[in-house]
C-alpha cells in the first residue's frame, strides 16, 4: 500500500506544495504564455505530474501509471462518451437539413431581435450546453443569430455571454459528475450546492443580453420578458439540480425558460422598425421566409424531444434500478493507495455505469433520431465516425487533463497544495471561485478545471474549517464565468461567424462582463460561508 505524504520534500509543507504545483504551473504557462495547443500542454503536464508523483512524493511508478490510466478511462467514459454522442445527433440534423428548419422556426417565434437573442443564445444555447457543451452552443447560436441579420461581432458576444449559467450542468452534468468523482463527495451534495449558486447568475444574464443587443433602450423595453425568462430558468435549474437530477438540470431550465419567455404577452409583439434597423446590421439569410411543412418542423424538434424523453424515463425508479444492474464495480488493478490518515482512498475501487450513464442514453436517443430523420444505418455510422475525428484533439485534451488530475490526487500532490492554500483562512471562500474561473479561462472547460482544482479546493476547505461542498461547488460556479474569455471559446466564436483573427476584439468586449459577474459570484460564496447567506446551503 502507498500512503500519501503531505510533506515529502525536506519535511517542509511549503517546499512540498511548491513542487506539487509544478504540473499545474506547467499546463497554465504552456496554455497562457506559450499559447501551446491544449492537448499538447495536457500531455506535457501529465508527464510532469507522473515524475513529481514518482520522484518527489514516492508513489511507485506502477501505481502512478495506474492512477493516470484510471483518469484516461474516466475521460473517455463517461465524459467524452456523452459529448461524442450528443454532437453526433446534431450532425445528423445538419445532414438532413433539419437544423435549418429549426433555425427558421426560431426566427418565427418573434421578429424582435432582442427576444430572438434570448430564445436562441440563452434558451436554445442552454439546451445545447445541456446536451453537448464543449463550445457547441457558442458556435451554433452565433451562426443562427448571424443568419437572422445580427452583426457578426454582436452575435458572437451575445453567444459567449449567454454561455454561462448552464455550463456547470452542461453535457449531461459532466462538470459536476467530474467534480464529485475527483473530490470523493456525493454527486447529489455537490449538485445541490451548485444549484444554489449558478441560478443566481441566470437572474441577470438575460438582462445583460438585451442590453448587449440594444443598449439602454433594449433593457428599458424588454426587461420584463428577460426577467421572466431568467427567473423561470433559475427556478427550474434549482429545482432539477436539488430534487430531480443533475443531468436534467439544464434541460429543464432551458425548456421552462423558453416557455416562460414566449408566454409573456409582449414577447411576440412585432419590433419597431427603428429597433430592427439599429440591431440587425448584418446580412439576413435569404431562406428565413421559406415556409416549412409542419411535419418537417416536428421532425426538426424530434431529436431534442427524444433526448429529454429518454433521460426522463431513465429517472423513473424501476427503470433507474434496471439500468443500474449493468453497472460494474471492481478493484482498480495495480492501485492500492491510502490517504495521509492511513485510510484507503475511494479510487481503489472503480465504478463503470454501462447503461445508466448519460452518453449511453444519448446514443439510444440518437439511434431513434436516425430513424425519425430518415438517416440510413451506414450514413449514421459514418457521421458518428466523423464526429469522433472532429473531436480527436478534444478527446486527447480531456483524457490527458483527467489523467494529470488523478495522478496529482492519488499521489498526494493535491492534498499538499490544499493544506498550504488553507492558510488563506476565511478569505479562501472569496478566492475559491477565482481558482475555477482561472482554470476554465486557460483550459476552456469547466470539467477540466474541476478535475484540476476540485480536490485542492476540498482539501483546503477541510484544513480551514469551511464546507468542502461549498468550495467544490464554488470552483465550478466560478469556472462558468471564465468560459466566455477562454481562448478556445473565443476561437470557436470567431471561426463560426467569419471573424478569424479577431479574438482580441471579442475578448475586450466580454472581459468586463466576465470579471463583473465573477466578483458577484465571489461575494455570493463568501456570504454563503457566513451567517449572511449560510441559510441557502442544505
XYZ file of C-alpha atoms in Angstrom, residues 110-402:
293
model
C -40.572 36.713 -32.662
C -39.237 39.275 -35.101
C -37.847 41.334 -32.192
C -34.085 40.729 -32.301
C -33.809 41.206 -28.548
C -36.261 38.365 -27.944
C -34.541 36.296 -30.639
C -31.274 36.675 -28.736
C -32.935 35.310 -25.588
C -34.616 32.407 -27.378
C -31.540 31.343 -29.335
C -28.473 32.340 -27.301
C -29.869 31.878 -23.801
C -32.572 29.181 -24.001
C -31.540 27.102 -27.010
C -27.887 27.673 -26.127
C -28.590 26.238 -22.671
C -30.210 23.193 -24.245
C -27.173 22.683 -26.473
C -24.922 23.098 -23.426
C -27.017 20.507 -21.611
C -26.634 18.023 -24.444
C -23.086 18.632 -25.668
C -21.187 21.588 -24.221
C -17.506 21.989 -25.181
C -18.058 25.031 -27.421
C -21.024 23.706 -29.402
C -23.547 26.289 -28.057
C -21.329 29.249 -28.946
C -20.670 28.023 -32.480
C -24.246 27.025 -33.299
C -26.007 30.007 -31.698
C -23.601 32.511 -33.285
C -24.339 31.101 -36.739
C -28.096 31.215 -36.125
C -28.011 34.853 -34.971
C -25.914 35.923 -37.963
C -28.435 34.209 -40.255
C -31.165 36.318 -38.640
C -29.267 39.509 -39.520
C -27.164 40.160 -36.405
C -23.786 41.812 -36.834
C -21.194 39.005 -36.547
C -19.353 40.642 -33.615
C -22.586 41.222 -31.708
C -23.760 37.668 -32.432
C -20.508 36.238 -31.089
C -20.505 38.441 -27.954
C -24.123 37.610 -27.145
C -23.498 33.871 -27.562
C -20.353 33.982 -25.402
C -22.027 35.868 -22.538
C -25.125 33.659 -22.707
C -22.948 30.560 -22.311
C -22.533 30.999 -18.541
C -25.456 29.962 -16.347
C -25.867 26.458 -17.850
C -22.170 25.482 -18.010
C -21.834 23.807 -14.599
C -24.535 21.270 -15.549
C -23.523 21.040 -19.212
C -23.003 17.859 -21.238
C -25.491 15.990 -19.071
C -23.949 17.199 -15.834
C -20.392 16.231 -16.791
C -18.630 19.044 -14.843
C -20.381 18.238 -11.551
C -20.040 14.481 -12.145
C -16.304 15.002 -12.620
C -16.161 17.240 -9.553
C -17.815 14.569 -7.428
C -15.510 11.904 -8.823
C -12.225 13.700 -8.151
C -13.245 15.029 -4.723
C -14.948 11.910 -3.418
C -18.006 13.963 -2.441
C -21.501 12.596 -3.211
C -22.784 13.854 -6.562
C -26.123 14.929 -5.098
C -24.385 17.032 -2.427
C -22.198 18.841 -4.964
C -25.041 19.371 -7.451
C -27.291 20.711 -4.703
C -24.842 23.477 -3.750
C -24.012 24.374 -7.369
C -27.779 24.542 -7.902
C -27.930 27.234 -5.231
C -25.232 29.375 -6.857
C -25.463 29.373 -10.664
C -29.244 30.064 -10.785
C -28.412 33.472 -9.310
C -26.429 34.191 -12.489
C -29.460 33.230 -14.577
C -31.413 36.062 -12.993
C -29.153 38.718 -14.503
C -27.691 37.184 -17.685
C -30.878 37.684 -19.806
C -30.924 41.352 -18.768
C -27.294 41.700 -19.815
C -28.093 40.088 -23.174
C -30.864 42.540 -24.108
C -28.533 45.361 -23.067
C -25.797 43.968 -25.322
C -28.231 43.716 -28.228
C -29.887 47.123 -27.957
C -28.322 49.112 -25.131
C -30.454 51.002 -22.639
C -33.433 51.035 -24.983
C -33.356 47.241 -25.125
C -33.184 46.990 -21.344
C -35.993 49.549 -20.917
C -38.352 47.949 -23.455
C -37.711 44.232 -22.932
C -36.650 43.889 -19.290
C -39.934 42.194 -18.366
C -39.619 39.184 -20.730
C -35.891 38.989 -19.970
C -36.508 38.964 -16.227
C -39.333 36.415 -16.504
C -37.112 34.173 -18.621
C -34.262 34.428 -16.112
C -36.479 33.716 -13.099
C -38.092 30.702 -14.786
C -34.680 29.360 -15.844
C -33.252 29.847 -12.336
C -36.176 28.203 -10.555
C -36.135 25.200 -12.896
C -32.365 24.769 -12.628
C -32.535 24.951 -8.846
C -35.442 22.518 -8.596
C -33.988 19.963 -11.019
C -30.470 20.010 -9.545
C -31.730 19.776 -5.963
C -34.692 17.423 -6.259
C -34.544 15.546 -9.586
C -31.202 15.005 -11.333
C -28.065 16.997 -12.126
C -28.153 15.556 -15.652
C -31.586 17.086 -16.284
C -30.944 20.484 -14.660
C -30.095 22.425 -17.826
C -32.645 20.635 -19.990
C -35.414 21.575 -17.569
C -34.097 25.133 -17.192
C -33.826 25.699 -20.955
C -37.329 24.410 -21.703
C -39.036 26.170 -18.795
C -37.159 29.411 -19.526
C -38.186 29.331 -23.197
C -41.812 28.546 -22.340
C -41.981 31.396 -19.829
C -40.394 33.826 -22.299
C -42.830 33.002 -25.077
C -45.758 33.207 -22.645
C -45.016 36.858 -21.807
C -47.657 38.902 -23.727
C -45.196 41.398 -25.191
C -42.554 38.870 -26.241
C -44.123 38.062 -29.621
C -45.167 41.618 -30.432
C -43.504 42.868 -33.650
C -40.495 45.085 -33.013
C -40.423 48.694 -34.120
C -38.622 49.175 -37.410
C -36.046 51.579 -35.864
C -35.096 48.804 -33.425
C -34.703 46.241 -36.182
C -32.734 48.680 -38.321
C -30.396 49.532 -35.446
C -29.799 45.958 -34.281
C -29.900 43.888 -37.460
C -26.949 45.409 -39.258
C -25.682 42.169 -40.821
C -26.790 40.265 -43.896
C -30.073 38.378 -43.364
C -30.293 34.796 -44.583
C -32.492 34.608 -47.700
C -34.254 31.402 -46.619
C -35.868 32.832 -43.462
C -39.175 33.483 -45.225
C -39.372 29.921 -46.506
C -42.396 28.037 -45.170
C -41.651 24.569 -43.843
C -44.225 21.762 -43.655
C -45.468 21.181 -40.118
C -44.341 17.555 -40.328
C -40.759 18.602 -41.055
C -40.792 21.167 -38.252
C -41.838 18.448 -35.815
C -39.042 16.226 -37.117
C -36.564 19.073 -36.576
C -37.546 19.294 -32.910
C -37.720 15.500 -32.506
C -34.018 14.847 -31.620
C -34.140 17.155 -28.624
C -37.557 15.913 -27.547
C -36.291 12.330 -27.752
C -33.259 13.077 -25.573
C -35.462 14.754 -22.966
C -37.875 11.785 -23.065
C -35.132 9.169 -22.733
C -33.488 10.945 -19.791
C -36.845 11.479 -18.108
C -37.693 7.779 -18.436
C -34.281 6.895 -17.011
C -35.181 8.750 -13.792
C -38.238 6.575 -13.097
C -37.212 4.378 -10.112
C -37.889 0.942 -11.705
C -36.104 1.953 -14.927
C -33.254 3.511 -12.954
C -32.816 0.289 -10.968
C -32.846 -1.768 -14.157
C -30.153 0.389 -15.752
C -28.106 0.270 -12.557
C -27.913 -3.529 -12.790
C -25.480 -3.116 -15.698
C -23.087 -1.083 -13.523
C -19.779 -2.809 -12.863
C -17.784 -2.162 -9.673
C -14.292 -3.606 -9.380
C -10.922 -3.077 -7.725
C -8.747 -0.956 -9.991
C -5.681 -3.005 -10.978
C -2.212 -2.134 -9.619
C -3.647 0.567 -7.329
C -3.572 0.420 -3.527
C -3.481 3.918 -2.044
C -4.202 5.285 1.431
C -4.614 8.911 2.426
C -2.348 10.674 4.943
C -4.601 9.278 7.703
C -3.902 5.707 6.553
C -7.433 5.072 5.311
C -7.817 3.596 1.772
C -8.977 6.131 -0.824
C -12.148 5.649 -2.832
C -10.316 5.479 -6.175
C -9.022 2.000 -5.317
C -12.459 0.847 -6.435
C -13.786 1.872 -9.868
C -17.446 2.133 -10.852
C -18.376 1.713 -14.523
C -22.054 2.574 -15.285
C -22.550 0.969 -18.698
C -26.238 1.752 -19.320
C -27.171 4.393 -16.761
C -24.559 6.903 -17.943
C -25.616 9.945 -19.969
C -23.654 9.016 -23.090
C -25.440 5.673 -23.486
C -28.833 7.334 -23.068
C -27.925 9.949 -25.706
C -26.760 7.148 -28.009
C -30.141 5.444 -27.611
C -31.933 8.706 -28.403
C -29.585 9.175 -31.374
C -30.486 5.774 -32.825
C -34.183 6.672 -32.666
C -33.344 10.114 -34.114
C -31.662 8.482 -37.109
C -34.861 6.566 -37.799
C -37.081 9.628 -37.363
C -34.914 11.786 -39.652
C -34.523 9.043 -42.229
C -30.756 8.620 -41.866
C -29.669 5.165 -43.048
C -27.577 2.999 -40.762
C -24.434 3.341 -42.883
C -24.725 7.124 -43.081
C -25.377 7.367 -39.329
C -22.287 5.259 -38.633
C -20.165 7.477 -40.904
C -21.449 10.596 -39.114
C -20.526 9.028 -35.769
C -17.010 8.261 -37.002
C -16.705 11.789 -38.413
C -17.753 13.189 -35.016
C -15.000 11.220 -33.286
C -12.487 12.503 -35.849
C -13.668 16.092 -35.370
C -13.284 15.773 -31.587
C -9.959 13.907 -31.625
C -7.984 16.775 -30.084
C -10.701 17.492 -27.520
C -10.654 13.802 -26.561
C -6.887 13.896 -26.155
C -7.089 17.096 -24.086
C -9.768 15.819 -21.722
C -8.134 12.426 -21.166
C -4.686 13.923 -20.547
C -6.031 16.543 -18.114
C -8.008 13.931 -16.197
